[in-house]
PDB file of C-alpha atoms and ligand atoms in Angstrom:
ATOM      1  CA  MET A   1       9.042  12.340 -21.436  1.00 68.00           C
ATOM      2  CA  ASN A   2       6.353  13.712 -19.104  1.00 91.00           C
ATOM      3  CA  GLN A   3       7.212  13.393 -15.402  1.00 98.00           C
ATOM      4  CA  LYS A   4       4.971  10.865 -13.671  1.00 98.00           C
ATOM      5  CA  TYR A   5       3.878  11.117 -10.027  1.00 99.00           C
ATOM      6  CA  ILE A   6       3.122   8.354  -7.527  1.00 99.00           C
ATOM      7  CA  LEU A   7       2.063   8.374  -3.850  1.00 99.00           C
ATOM      8  CA  VAL A   8       3.155   5.396  -1.809  1.00 99.00           C
ATOM      9  CA  THR A   9       1.538   5.338   1.624  1.00 99.00           C
ATOM     10  CA  GLY A  10       3.554   3.600   4.338  1.00 98.00           C
ATOM     11  CA  ALA A  11       6.820   3.945   2.404  1.00 99.00           C
ATOM     12  CA  SER A  12       9.334   4.069   5.404  1.00 98.00           C
ATOM     13  CA  ARG A  13       9.942   0.348   5.397  1.00 98.00           C
ATOM     14  CA  GLY A  14       8.893  -3.083   4.105  1.00 98.00           C
ATOM     15  CA  ILE A  15       6.693  -3.387   0.961  1.00 98.00           C
ATOM     16  CA  GLY A  16       5.969   0.407   0.682  1.00 99.00           C
ATOM     17  CA  ARG A  17       9.742   1.189   0.732  1.00 99.00           C
ATOM     18  CA  SER A  18      10.482  -1.376  -1.969  1.00 99.00           C
ATOM     19  CA  ILE A  19       7.623  -0.044  -4.194  1.00 99.00           C
ATOM     20  CA  ALA A  20       8.795   3.567  -3.614  1.00 99.00           C
ATOM     21  CA  LEU A  21      12.412   2.690  -4.635  1.00 99.00           C
ATOM     22  CA  LYS A  22      11.276   0.686  -7.693  1.00 99.00           C
ATOM     23  CA  PHE A  23       9.160   3.513  -9.117  1.00 99.00           C
ATOM     24  CA  ALA A  24      11.915   6.041  -8.346  1.00 98.00           C
ATOM     25  CA  ARG A  25      14.410   4.003 -10.293  1.00 98.00           C
ATOM     26  CA  GLU A  26      11.861   3.906 -13.178  1.00 98.00           C
ATOM     27  CA  GLY A  27      11.803   7.705 -13.255  1.00 98.00           C
ATOM     28  CA  TYR A  28       8.675   8.545 -11.161  1.00 98.00           C
ATOM     29  CA  HIS A  29       8.619  11.421  -8.684  1.00 98.00           C
ATOM     30  CA  VAL A  30       7.614   9.634  -5.547  1.00 99.00           C
ATOM     31  CA  PHE A  31       5.571  11.178  -2.668  1.00 99.00           C
ATOM     32  CA  LEU A  32       6.733   9.318   0.329  1.00 99.00           C
ATOM     33  CA  ASN A  33       4.336   8.849   3.276  1.00 99.00           C
ATOM     34  CA  CYS A  34       4.448   7.407   6.733  1.00 98.00           C
ATOM     35  CA  ARG A  35       2.863   8.295  10.029  1.00 98.00           C
ATOM     36  CA  THR A  36       5.712   8.345  12.595  1.00 98.00           C
ATOM     37  CA  SER A  37       8.899   6.688  11.349  1.00 98.00           C
ATOM     38  CA  LEU A  38      10.382   9.809   9.822  1.00 98.00           C
ATOM     39  CA  ASN A  39      14.020   8.791  10.220  1.00 98.00           C
ATOM     40  CA  GLU A  40      13.408   5.660   8.124  1.00 98.00           C
ATOM     41  CA  LEU A  41      11.468   7.719   5.610  1.00 98.00           C
ATOM     42  CA  GLU A  42      14.368  10.191   5.283  1.00 98.00           C
ATOM     43  CA  GLU A  43      16.623   7.196   4.616  1.00 98.00           C
ATOM     44  CA  VAL A  44      14.366   6.224   1.776  1.00 99.00           C
ATOM     45  CA  GLN A  45      14.398   9.821   0.511  1.00 98.00           C
ATOM     46  CA  ASN A  46      18.246   9.959   0.664  1.00 98.00           C
ATOM     47  CA  LYS A  47      18.457   6.667  -1.287  1.00 98.00           C
ATOM     48  CA  ILE A  48      16.158   8.044  -4.037  1.00 99.00           C
ATOM     49  CA  LEU A  49      17.968  11.446  -4.200  1.00 98.00           C
ATOM     50  CA  SER A  50      21.271   9.544  -4.749  1.00 98.00           C
ATOM     51  CA  MET A  51      19.835   7.838  -7.858  1.00 98.00           C
ATOM     52  CA  PRO A  52      20.547   9.496 -11.176  1.00 98.00           C
ATOM     53  CA  GLY A  53      17.575  11.795 -11.760  1.00 97.00           C
ATOM     54  CA  GLY A  54      15.879  10.548  -8.626  1.00 98.00           C
ATOM     55  CA  SER A  55      13.139  12.737  -7.211  1.00 98.00           C
ATOM     56  CA  CYS A  56      10.793  12.501  -4.284  1.00 98.00           C
ATOM     57  CA  THR A  57       8.909  14.541  -1.672  1.00 98.00           C
ATOM     58  CA  ILE A  58       8.165  13.529   1.978  1.00 98.00           C
ATOM     59  CA  THR A  59       4.470  13.878   2.804  1.00 98.00           C
ATOM     60  CA  THR A  60       4.019  12.499   6.319  1.00 98.00           C
ATOM     61  CA  GLY A  61       0.618  12.029   7.823  1.00 98.00           C
ATOM     62  CA  ASP A  62      -1.772   9.484   9.367  1.00 98.00           C
ATOM     63  CA  VAL A  63      -3.653   8.248   6.278  1.00 99.00           C
ATOM     64  CA  GLY A  64      -6.341   6.964   8.600  1.00 98.00           C
ATOM     65  CA  ASP A  65      -7.316  10.569   9.305  1.00 98.00           C
ATOM     66  CA  PRO A  66      -9.300  12.312   6.556  1.00 98.00           C
ATOM     67  CA  ASP A  67      -8.084  15.815   7.574  1.00 98.00           C
ATOM     68  CA  GLN A  68      -4.440  14.711   7.362  1.00 98.00           C
ATOM     69  CA  VAL A  69      -5.059  13.159   3.992  1.00 99.00           C
ATOM     70  CA  ARG A  70      -6.658  16.356   2.634  1.00 98.00           C
ATOM     71  CA  ARG A  71      -3.668  18.290   3.951  1.00 98.00           C
ATOM     72  CA  MET A  72      -1.340  15.822   2.199  1.00 99.00           C
ATOM     73  CA  PHE A  73      -3.052  16.256  -1.154  1.00 99.00           C
ATOM     74  CA  GLN A  74      -2.775  20.067  -0.792  1.00 98.00           C
ATOM     75  CA  GLU A  75       1.025  19.531  -0.372  1.00 98.00           C
ATOM     76  CA  ILE A  76       0.982  17.202  -3.438  1.00 98.00           C
ATOM     77  CA  HIS A  77      -0.990  19.857  -5.530  1.00 98.00           C
ATOM     78  CA  LYS A  78       1.841  22.358  -4.872  1.00 98.00           C
ATOM     79  CA  ILE A  79       4.078  20.052  -6.967  1.00 98.00           C
ATOM     80  CA  CYS A  80       1.756  18.454  -9.570  1.00 98.00           C
ATOM     81  CA  PRO A  81      -1.820  18.680 -10.768  1.00 98.00           C
ATOM     82  CA  GLY A  82      -2.483  15.126  -9.700  1.00 98.00           C
ATOM     83  CA  LEU A  83      -1.142  11.623  -9.277  1.00 99.00           C
ATOM     84  CA  ASP A  84      -0.637   9.169 -11.979  1.00 98.00           C
ATOM     85  CA  VAL A  85      -0.443   6.267  -9.534  1.00 99.00           C
ATOM     86  CA  LEU A  86      -1.671   5.807  -5.947  1.00 99.00           C
ATOM     87  CA  VAL A  87      -0.442   2.761  -3.953  1.00 99.00           C
ATOM     88  CA  ASN A  88      -2.516   2.280  -0.853  1.00 99.00           C
ATOM     89  CA  ASN A  89       0.022   0.302   1.147  1.00 98.00           C
ATOM     90  CA  ALA A  90      -0.079   1.688   4.733  1.00 99.00           C
ATOM     91  CA  GLY A  91      -1.267  -0.856   7.210  1.00 98.00           C
ATOM     92  CA  ILE A  92      -0.934  -2.539  10.546  1.00 98.00           C
ATOM     93  CA  SER A  93      -1.621  -6.038  11.700  1.00 98.00           C
ATOM     94  CA  HIS A  94      -3.280  -7.407  14.830  1.00 97.00           C
ATOM     95  CA  ILE A  95      -2.975 -10.927  16.069  1.00 97.00           C
ATOM     96  CA  GLY A  96      -5.163 -12.213  18.854  1.00 97.00           C
ATOM     97  CA  LEU A  97      -8.637 -13.528  19.555  1.00 98.00           C
ATOM     98  CA  LEU A  98     -11.458 -11.297  18.448  1.00 98.00           C
ATOM     99  CA  ILE A  99     -13.102 -11.463  21.898  1.00 98.00           C
ATOM    100  CA  ASP A 100      -9.938  -9.771  23.453  1.00 98.00           C
ATOM    101  CA  MET A 101      -9.803  -6.962  20.955  1.00 98.00           C
ATOM    102  CA  THR A 102     -10.617  -3.503  22.310  1.00 98.00           C
ATOM    103  CA  ASP A 103     -12.743  -0.818  20.561  1.00 98.00           C
ATOM    104  CA  ASN A 104      -9.594   1.276  20.133  1.00 98.00           C
ATOM    105  CA  GLU A 105      -7.625  -1.605  18.527  1.00 98.00           C
ATOM    106  CA  TRP A 106     -10.415  -2.201  16.101  1.00 98.00           C
ATOM    107  CA  ASP A 107     -10.850   1.437  15.293  1.00 98.00           C
ATOM    108  CA  ARG A 108      -7.041   1.843  14.647  1.00 98.00           C
ATOM    109  CA  LEU A 109      -6.926  -1.303  12.468  1.00 98.00           C
ATOM    110  CA  LEU A 110      -9.859  -0.209  10.414  1.00 98.00           C
ATOM    111  CA  ALA A 111      -8.559   3.355   9.996  1.00 98.00           C
ATOM    112  CA  SER A 112      -4.963   2.389   9.107  1.00 98.00           C
ATOM    113  CA  ASN A 113      -5.817  -0.388   6.617  1.00 98.00           C
ATOM    114  CA  LEU A 114      -9.222   0.466   5.108  1.00 98.00           C
ATOM    115  CA  SER A 115     -10.330   4.010   5.799  1.00 99.00           C
ATOM    116  CA  SER A 116      -6.836   5.081   4.635  1.00 99.00           C
ATOM    117  CA  ALA A 117      -7.469   3.493   1.200  1.00 99.00           C
ATOM    118  CA  PHE A 118     -10.886   5.220   1.043  1.00 98.00           C
ATOM    119  CA  TYR A 119      -9.557   8.665   1.973  1.00 99.00           C
ATOM    120  CA  CYS A 120      -6.533   8.528  -0.321  1.00 99.00           C
ATOM    121  CA  SER A 121      -8.510   7.042  -3.210  1.00 99.00           C
ATOM    122  CA  ARG A 122     -11.175   9.754  -2.891  1.00 99.00           C
ATOM    123  CA  GLU A 123      -8.621  12.588  -3.115  1.00 99.00           C
ATOM    124  CA  ALA A 124      -6.534  10.969  -5.899  1.00 99.00           C
ATOM    125  CA  LEU A 125      -9.616   9.996  -8.015  1.00 99.00           C
ATOM    126  CA  LYS A 126     -10.804  13.675  -8.234  1.00 98.00           C
ATOM    127  CA  ASP A 127      -7.642  14.492 -10.226  1.00 98.00           C
ATOM    128  CA  MET A 128      -7.536  11.194 -12.099  1.00 98.00           C
ATOM    129  CA  VAL A 129     -11.154  11.678 -13.251  1.00 98.00           C
ATOM    130  CA  SER A 130     -10.282  15.141 -14.645  1.00 98.00           C
ATOM    131  CA  ALA A 131      -7.160  13.666 -16.364  1.00 98.00           C
ATOM    132  CA  LYS A 132      -9.196  10.678 -17.531  1.00 98.00           C
ATOM    133  CA  SER A 133      -6.296   8.426 -16.598  1.00 98.00           C
ATOM    134  CA  GLY A 134      -4.715   6.895 -13.559  1.00 98.00           C
ATOM    135  CA  ARG A 135      -3.889   3.774 -11.625  1.00 99.00           C
ATOM    136  CA  ILE A 136      -4.721   2.647  -8.073  1.00 99.00           C
ATOM    137  CA  LEU A 137      -3.115  -0.426  -6.492  1.00 99.00           C
ATOM    138  CA  ASN A 138      -4.256  -1.610  -3.087  1.00 99.00           C
ATOM    139  CA  ILE A 139      -1.880  -3.765  -0.998  1.00 99.00           C
ATOM    140  CA  SER A 140      -4.087  -6.364   0.429  1.00 98.00           C
ATOM    141  CA  SER A 141      -3.598  -9.759   2.006  1.00 98.00           C
ATOM    142  CA  MET A 142      -4.411 -13.405   1.242  1.00 98.00           C
ATOM    143  CA  TRP A 143      -6.299 -13.365   4.603  1.00 98.00           C
ATOM    144  CA  GLY A 144      -8.750 -10.956   2.935  1.00 98.00           C
ATOM    145  CA  THR A 145      -9.575 -13.701   0.533  1.00 98.00           C
ATOM    146  CA  VAL A 146      -9.689 -16.781   2.779  1.00 98.00           C
ATOM    147  CA  GLY A 147      -9.725 -15.466   6.367  1.00 98.00           C
ATOM    148  CA  ALA A 148      -7.258 -16.297   9.206  1.00 98.00           C
ATOM    149  CA  SER A 149      -7.944 -17.450  12.762  1.00 98.00           C
ATOM    150  CA  CYS A 150      -6.651 -14.989  15.298  1.00 98.00           C
ATOM    151  CA  GLU A 151      -6.602 -12.303  12.499  1.00 98.00           C
ATOM    152  CA  ALA A 152     -10.428 -11.940  12.034  1.00 98.00           C
ATOM    153  CA  ALA A 153     -10.344  -8.176  12.100  1.00 98.00           C
ATOM    154  CA  TYR A 154      -7.335  -7.905   9.793  1.00 98.00           C
ATOM    155  CA  SER A 155      -9.010 -10.440   7.457  1.00 98.00           C
ATOM    156  CA  ALA A 156     -12.186  -8.401   7.510  1.00 98.00           C
ATOM    157  CA  VAL A 157     -10.416  -5.045   6.654  1.00 98.00           C
ATOM    158  CA  LYS A 158      -8.519  -6.675   3.862  1.00 98.00           C
ATOM    159  CA  SER A 159     -11.729  -8.226   2.462  1.00 98.00           C
ATOM    160  CA  GLY A 160     -13.122  -4.671   2.639  1.00 98.00           C
ATOM    161  CA  MET A 161     -10.124  -3.484   0.598  1.00 98.00           C
ATOM    162  CA  ASN A 162     -10.813  -6.157  -1.974  1.00 98.00           C
ATOM    163  CA  GLY A 163     -14.461  -5.026  -2.224  1.00 99.00           C
ATOM    164  CA  LEU A 164     -13.346  -1.425  -2.495  1.00 99.00           C
ATOM    165  CA  THR A 165     -10.988  -2.460  -5.364  1.00 99.00           C
ATOM    166  CA  LYS A 166     -13.641  -4.233  -7.344  1.00 98.00           C
ATOM    167  CA  ALA A 167     -16.288  -1.535  -6.924  1.00 99.00           C
ATOM    168  CA  LEU A 168     -13.941   1.355  -7.725  1.00 99.00           C
ATOM    169  CA  ALA A 169     -12.806  -0.511 -10.786  1.00 99.00           C
ATOM    170  CA  LYS A 170     -16.351  -0.576 -12.107  1.00 98.00           C
ATOM    171  CA  GLU A 171     -17.074   3.084 -11.047  1.00 99.00           C
ATOM    172  CA  TYR A 172     -13.984   4.550 -12.712  1.00 99.00           C
ATOM    173  CA  ALA A 173     -13.343   2.264 -15.751  1.00 98.00           C
ATOM    174  CA  PRO A 174     -15.348   4.823 -17.874  1.00 98.00           C
ATOM    175  CA  SER A 175     -12.694   7.407 -16.804  1.00 98.00           C
ATOM    176  CA  HIS A 176      -9.884   5.060 -17.971  1.00 98.00           C
ATOM    177  CA  ILE A 177      -8.710   4.442 -14.357  1.00 99.00           C
ATOM    178  CA  ALA A 178      -7.683   0.958 -13.433  1.00 99.00           C
ATOM    179  CA  VAL A 179      -7.950  -0.245  -9.790  1.00 99.00           C
ATOM    180  CA  ASN A 180      -6.393  -3.543  -8.722  1.00 99.00           C
ATOM    181  CA  ALA A 181      -5.214  -5.182  -5.529  1.00 99.00           C
ATOM    182  CA  LEU A 182      -2.315  -7.376  -4.546  1.00 98.00           C
ATOM    183  CA  ALA A 183      -3.207 -10.201  -2.124  1.00 98.00           C
ATOM    184  CA  CYS A 184       0.183 -10.708  -0.427  1.00 98.00           C
ATOM    185  CA  GLY A 185       1.145 -13.896   1.402  1.00 98.00           C
ATOM    186  CA  VAL A 186       3.906 -13.842   3.905  1.00 98.00           C
ATOM    187  CA  ILE A 187       6.401 -11.084   3.057  1.00 98.00           C
ATOM    188  CA  ASP A 188       9.594 -10.678   4.975  1.00 98.00           C
ATOM    189  CA  THR A 189       9.107  -7.335   6.681  1.00 98.00           C
ATOM    190  CA  GLU A 190       8.958  -5.865  10.136  1.00 97.00           C
ATOM    191  CA  MET A 191       5.258  -6.902  10.233  1.00 96.00           C
ATOM    192  CA  ASN A 192       6.396 -10.497  10.812  1.00 95.00           C
ATOM    193  CA  HIS A 193       9.319  -9.752  13.089  1.00 92.00           C
ATOM    194  CA  GLN A 194       7.492 -10.679  16.147  1.00 91.00           C
ATOM    195  CA  LEU A 195       7.644 -14.300  15.038  1.00 94.00           C
ATOM    196  CA  SER A 196      10.342 -16.436  16.802  1.00 96.00           C
ATOM    197  CA  ALA A 197      12.882 -18.331  14.626  1.00 96.00           C
ATOM    198  CA  GLU A 198      10.986 -21.547  15.256  1.00 97.00           C
ATOM    199  CA  GLU A 199       7.587 -19.978  14.265  1.00 96.00           C
ATOM    200  CA  ARG A 200       9.245 -18.588  11.092  1.00 97.00           C
ATOM    201  CA  ALA A 201      10.689 -22.014  10.169  1.00 97.00           C
ATOM    202  CA  ALA A 202       7.261 -23.674  10.740  1.00 97.00           C
ATOM    203  CA  LEU A 203       5.422 -21.062   8.810  1.00 97.00           C
ATOM    204  CA  ALA A 204       7.886 -21.332   5.854  1.00 98.00           C
ATOM    205  CA  GLU A 205       7.269 -25.083   5.845  1.00 98.00           C
ATOM    206  CA  ASP A 206       3.552 -24.520   5.304  1.00 97.00           C
ATOM    207  CA  ILE A 207       4.237 -22.360   2.227  1.00 98.00           C
ATOM    208  CA  PRO A 208       4.605 -24.442  -0.946  1.00 98.00           C
ATOM    209  CA  ALA A 209       7.383 -22.134  -2.132  1.00 98.00           C
ATOM    210  CA  GLY A 210       9.183 -22.905   1.208  1.00 98.00           C
ATOM    211  CA  ARG A 211      10.020 -19.322   2.137  1.00 98.00           C
ATOM    212  CA  PHE A 212       8.716 -15.840   2.901  1.00 98.00           C
ATOM    213  CA  ALA A 213       8.800 -13.407  -0.086  1.00 98.00           C
ATOM    214  CA  ASP A 214      11.228 -10.522  -0.361  1.00 98.00           C
ATOM    215  CA  PRO A 215       9.381  -7.152  -0.466  1.00 98.00           C
ATOM    216  CA  ASP A 216      11.271  -6.424  -3.769  1.00 98.00           C
ATOM    217  CA  GLU A 217       9.348  -9.290  -5.415  1.00 98.00           C
ATOM    218  CA  VAL A 218       6.067  -7.491  -4.439  1.00 99.00           C
ATOM    219  CA  ALA A 219       7.470  -4.253  -5.878  1.00 99.00           C
ATOM    220  CA  ASP A 220       8.366  -5.894  -9.154  1.00 99.00           C
ATOM    221  CA  LEU A 221       4.801  -7.243  -9.441  1.00 98.00           C
ATOM    222  CA  ALA A 222       3.437  -3.865  -8.493  1.00 99.00           C
ATOM    223  CA  TRP A 223       5.377  -2.335 -11.398  1.00 99.00           C
ATOM    224  CA  GLN A 224       4.008  -4.954 -13.805  1.00 98.00           C
ATOM    225  CA  ILE A 225       0.464  -4.388 -12.683  1.00 98.00           C
ATOM    226  CA  ILE A 226       0.664  -0.589 -12.943  1.00 98.00           C
ATOM    227  CA  ASN A 227       2.048  -1.087 -16.511  1.00 98.00           C
ATOM    228  CA  SER A 228      -0.610  -3.636 -17.496  1.00 98.00           C
ATOM    229  CA  PRO A 229      -3.278  -2.772 -20.019  1.00 98.00           C
ATOM    230  CA  GLU A 230      -5.993  -0.499 -18.665  1.00 98.00           C
ATOM    231  CA  TYR A 231      -8.478  -3.287 -19.471  1.00 98.00           C
ATOM    232  CA  MET A 232      -7.126  -5.259 -16.501  1.00 98.00           C
ATOM    233  CA  THR A 233      -9.054  -3.724 -13.639  1.00 99.00           C
ATOM    234  CA  GLY A 234     -10.924  -4.896 -10.514  1.00 99.00           C
ATOM    235  CA  GLN A 235      -8.533  -7.866 -10.004  1.00 99.00           C
ATOM    236  CA  VAL A 236      -7.207  -9.221  -6.733  1.00 98.00           C
ATOM    237  CA  ILE A 237      -3.882 -10.808  -7.744  1.00 98.00           C
ATOM    238  CA  GLY A 238      -2.248 -13.205  -5.350  1.00 98.00           C
ATOM    239  CA  ILE A 239       1.455 -13.292  -4.530  1.00 98.00           C
ATOM    240  CA  ASP A 240       1.667 -15.957  -1.830  1.00 98.00           C
ATOM    241  CA  GLY A 241       4.081 -18.716  -2.931  1.00 98.00           C
ATOM    242  CA  GLY A 242       1.091 -21.057  -3.519  1.00 98.00           C
ATOM    243  CA  TYR A 243      -0.089 -20.758   0.134  1.00 98.00           C
ATOM    244  CA  ILE A 244      -3.853 -20.400  -0.465  1.00 97.00           C
TER     245      ILE A 244
HETATM  246  P1  NAP B 301       5.612  -2.625   7.837  1.00 90.15           P
HETATM  247  O1  NAP B 301       6.969  -3.064   7.478  1.00 90.15           O
HETATM  248  O2  NAP B 301       5.122  -2.679   9.144  1.00 90.15           O
HETATM  249  O3  NAP B 301       5.325  -1.143   7.214  1.00 90.15           O
HETATM  250  C1  NAP B 301       4.117  -0.526   7.361  1.00 90.15           C
HETATM  251  C2  NAP B 301       4.174   0.870   6.831  1.00 90.15           C
HETATM  252  O4  NAP B 301       2.919   1.476   6.928  1.00 90.15           O
HETATM  253  C3  NAP B 301       5.204   1.780   7.580  1.00 90.15           C
HETATM  254  O5  NAP B 301       5.750   2.657   6.747  1.00 90.15           O
HETATM  255  C4  NAP B 301       4.267   2.529   8.526  1.00 90.15           C
HETATM  256  O6  NAP B 301       4.826   3.740   9.025  1.00 90.15           O
HETATM  257  C5  NAP B 301       3.034   2.716   7.645  1.00 90.15           C
HETATM  258  N1  NAP B 301       1.786   3.072   8.352  1.00 90.15           N
HETATM  259  C6  NAP B 301       1.045   2.228   9.214  1.00 90.15           C
HETATM  260  N2  NAP B 301       0.023   2.862   9.631  1.00 90.15           N
HETATM  261  C7  NAP B 301      -0.026   4.078   8.938  1.00 90.15           C
HETATM  262  C8  NAP B 301      -0.978   5.237   8.986  1.00 90.15           C
HETATM  263  N3  NAP B 301      -2.035   5.245   9.702  1.00 90.15           N
HETATM  264  N4  NAP B 301      -0.585   6.241   8.195  1.00 90.15           N
HETATM  265  C9  NAP B 301       0.559   6.361   7.534  1.00 90.15           C
HETATM  266  N5  NAP B 301       1.426   5.227   7.489  1.00 90.15           N
HETATM  267  C10 NAP B 301       1.153   4.157   8.201  1.00 90.15           C
HETATM  268  O7  NAP B 301       4.530  -3.547   7.000  1.00 90.15           O
HETATM  269  P2  NAP B 301       4.589  -4.283   5.552  1.00 90.15           P
HETATM  270  O8  NAP B 301       4.698  -5.655   5.866  1.00 90.15           O
HETATM  271  O9  NAP B 301       5.525  -3.571   4.684  1.00 90.15           O
HETATM  272  O10 NAP B 301       3.028  -4.074   5.192  1.00 90.15           O
HETATM  273  C11 NAP B 301       2.680  -3.125   4.123  1.00 90.15           C
HETATM  274  C12 NAP B 301       1.216  -3.529   3.652  1.00 90.15           C
HETATM  275  O11 NAP B 301       1.246  -4.903   3.211  1.00 90.15           O
HETATM  276  C13 NAP B 301       0.252  -3.537   4.790  1.00 90.15           C
HETATM  277  O12 NAP B 301      -1.029  -2.971   4.377  1.00 90.15           O
HETATM  278  C14 NAP B 301       0.078  -4.938   5.187  1.00 90.15           C
HETATM  279  O13 NAP B 301      -1.191  -5.204   5.689  1.00 90.15           O
HETATM  280  C15 NAP B 301       0.228  -5.599   3.810  1.00 90.15           C
HETATM  281  N6  NAP B 301       0.643  -7.032   3.960  1.00 90.15           N
HETATM  282  C16 NAP B 301       1.771  -7.396   4.540  1.00 90.15           C
HETATM  283  C17 NAP B 301       2.076  -8.737   4.615  1.00 90.15           C
HETATM  284  C18 NAP B 301       3.391  -9.255   5.209  1.00 90.15           C
HETATM  285  O14 NAP B 301       3.560 -10.477   5.426  1.00 90.15           O
HETATM  286  N7  NAP B 301       4.325  -8.449   5.547  1.00 90.15           N
HETATM  287  C19 NAP B 301       1.235  -9.699   4.089  1.00 90.15           C
HETATM  288  C20 NAP B 301      -0.025  -9.297   3.574  1.00 90.15           C
HETATM  289  C21 NAP B 301      -0.297  -7.921   3.391  1.00 90.15           C
HETATM  290  P3  NAP B 301       4.772   4.249  10.571  1.00 90.15           P
HETATM  291  O15 NAP B 301       5.291   3.176  11.347  1.00 90.15           O
HETATM  292  O16 NAP B 301       5.522   5.508  10.492  1.00 90.15           O
HETATM  293  O17 NAP B 301       3.299   4.506  10.754  1.00 90.15           O
END
């Protein structure tokens, strides 16, 4: 069997960590990325290396910085000619009124969530087009579909990610590359750890499924989407417990 290669951005914890471990268990060589949390990323690396046949490479870098993304892909090219799968997962949230948001906060949110997907997709697609195969999965949010009060900027960048998904799907379907997005609901990760116990309980009550999702549930769906027929492309697929 040919070795397959995946890059998961933001793989040190949460959804990215679960996706990285899932694909490693399924035999992929996983390129593990994060910006600063190297200790957590090394823990993921150790977990993969302890799996039978598990293989991975750490490629740290700020995926919101095009130079760092170009450097990451130079490192990837030392190991393989190109990726089979790119998962654009890295992201940060911002909660607060739009009128209180600074220029820097907006620039950082945009770079980490949307420019990151643009820069990584641009590099990955060059190789995928040559190979005439590949899969890109963008980890988006239900707020990108319906918008959220006090998360206007976050909603806007996730909408942008959905638009990028649909447009790239059309642009690269002739090259047999499928591009889809996952519109996540509330997933139990560090991103939501600022919520108090009372806020968590109230939020869970609003979700028809009555709970937050485990990141492993997102990873299982990511695996299914990556293994779906190539004809399924340009889709924004919800995993939100019936919330929206
Ligand atoms: P998380 O636990 O906070 O993990 C975020 C990951 O992204 C970390 O590995 C972080 O590493 C990395 N990251 C952030 N900015 C980066 C950058 N500029 N360059 C490289 N890595 C970067 O968050 P999560 O909940 O797993 O979220 C993952 C994705 O799912 C995000 O795109 C998020 O918007 C989306 N999402 C999450 C939820 C939810 O409820 N949790 C809902 C909808 C969508 P460093 O700390 O080292 O930078």
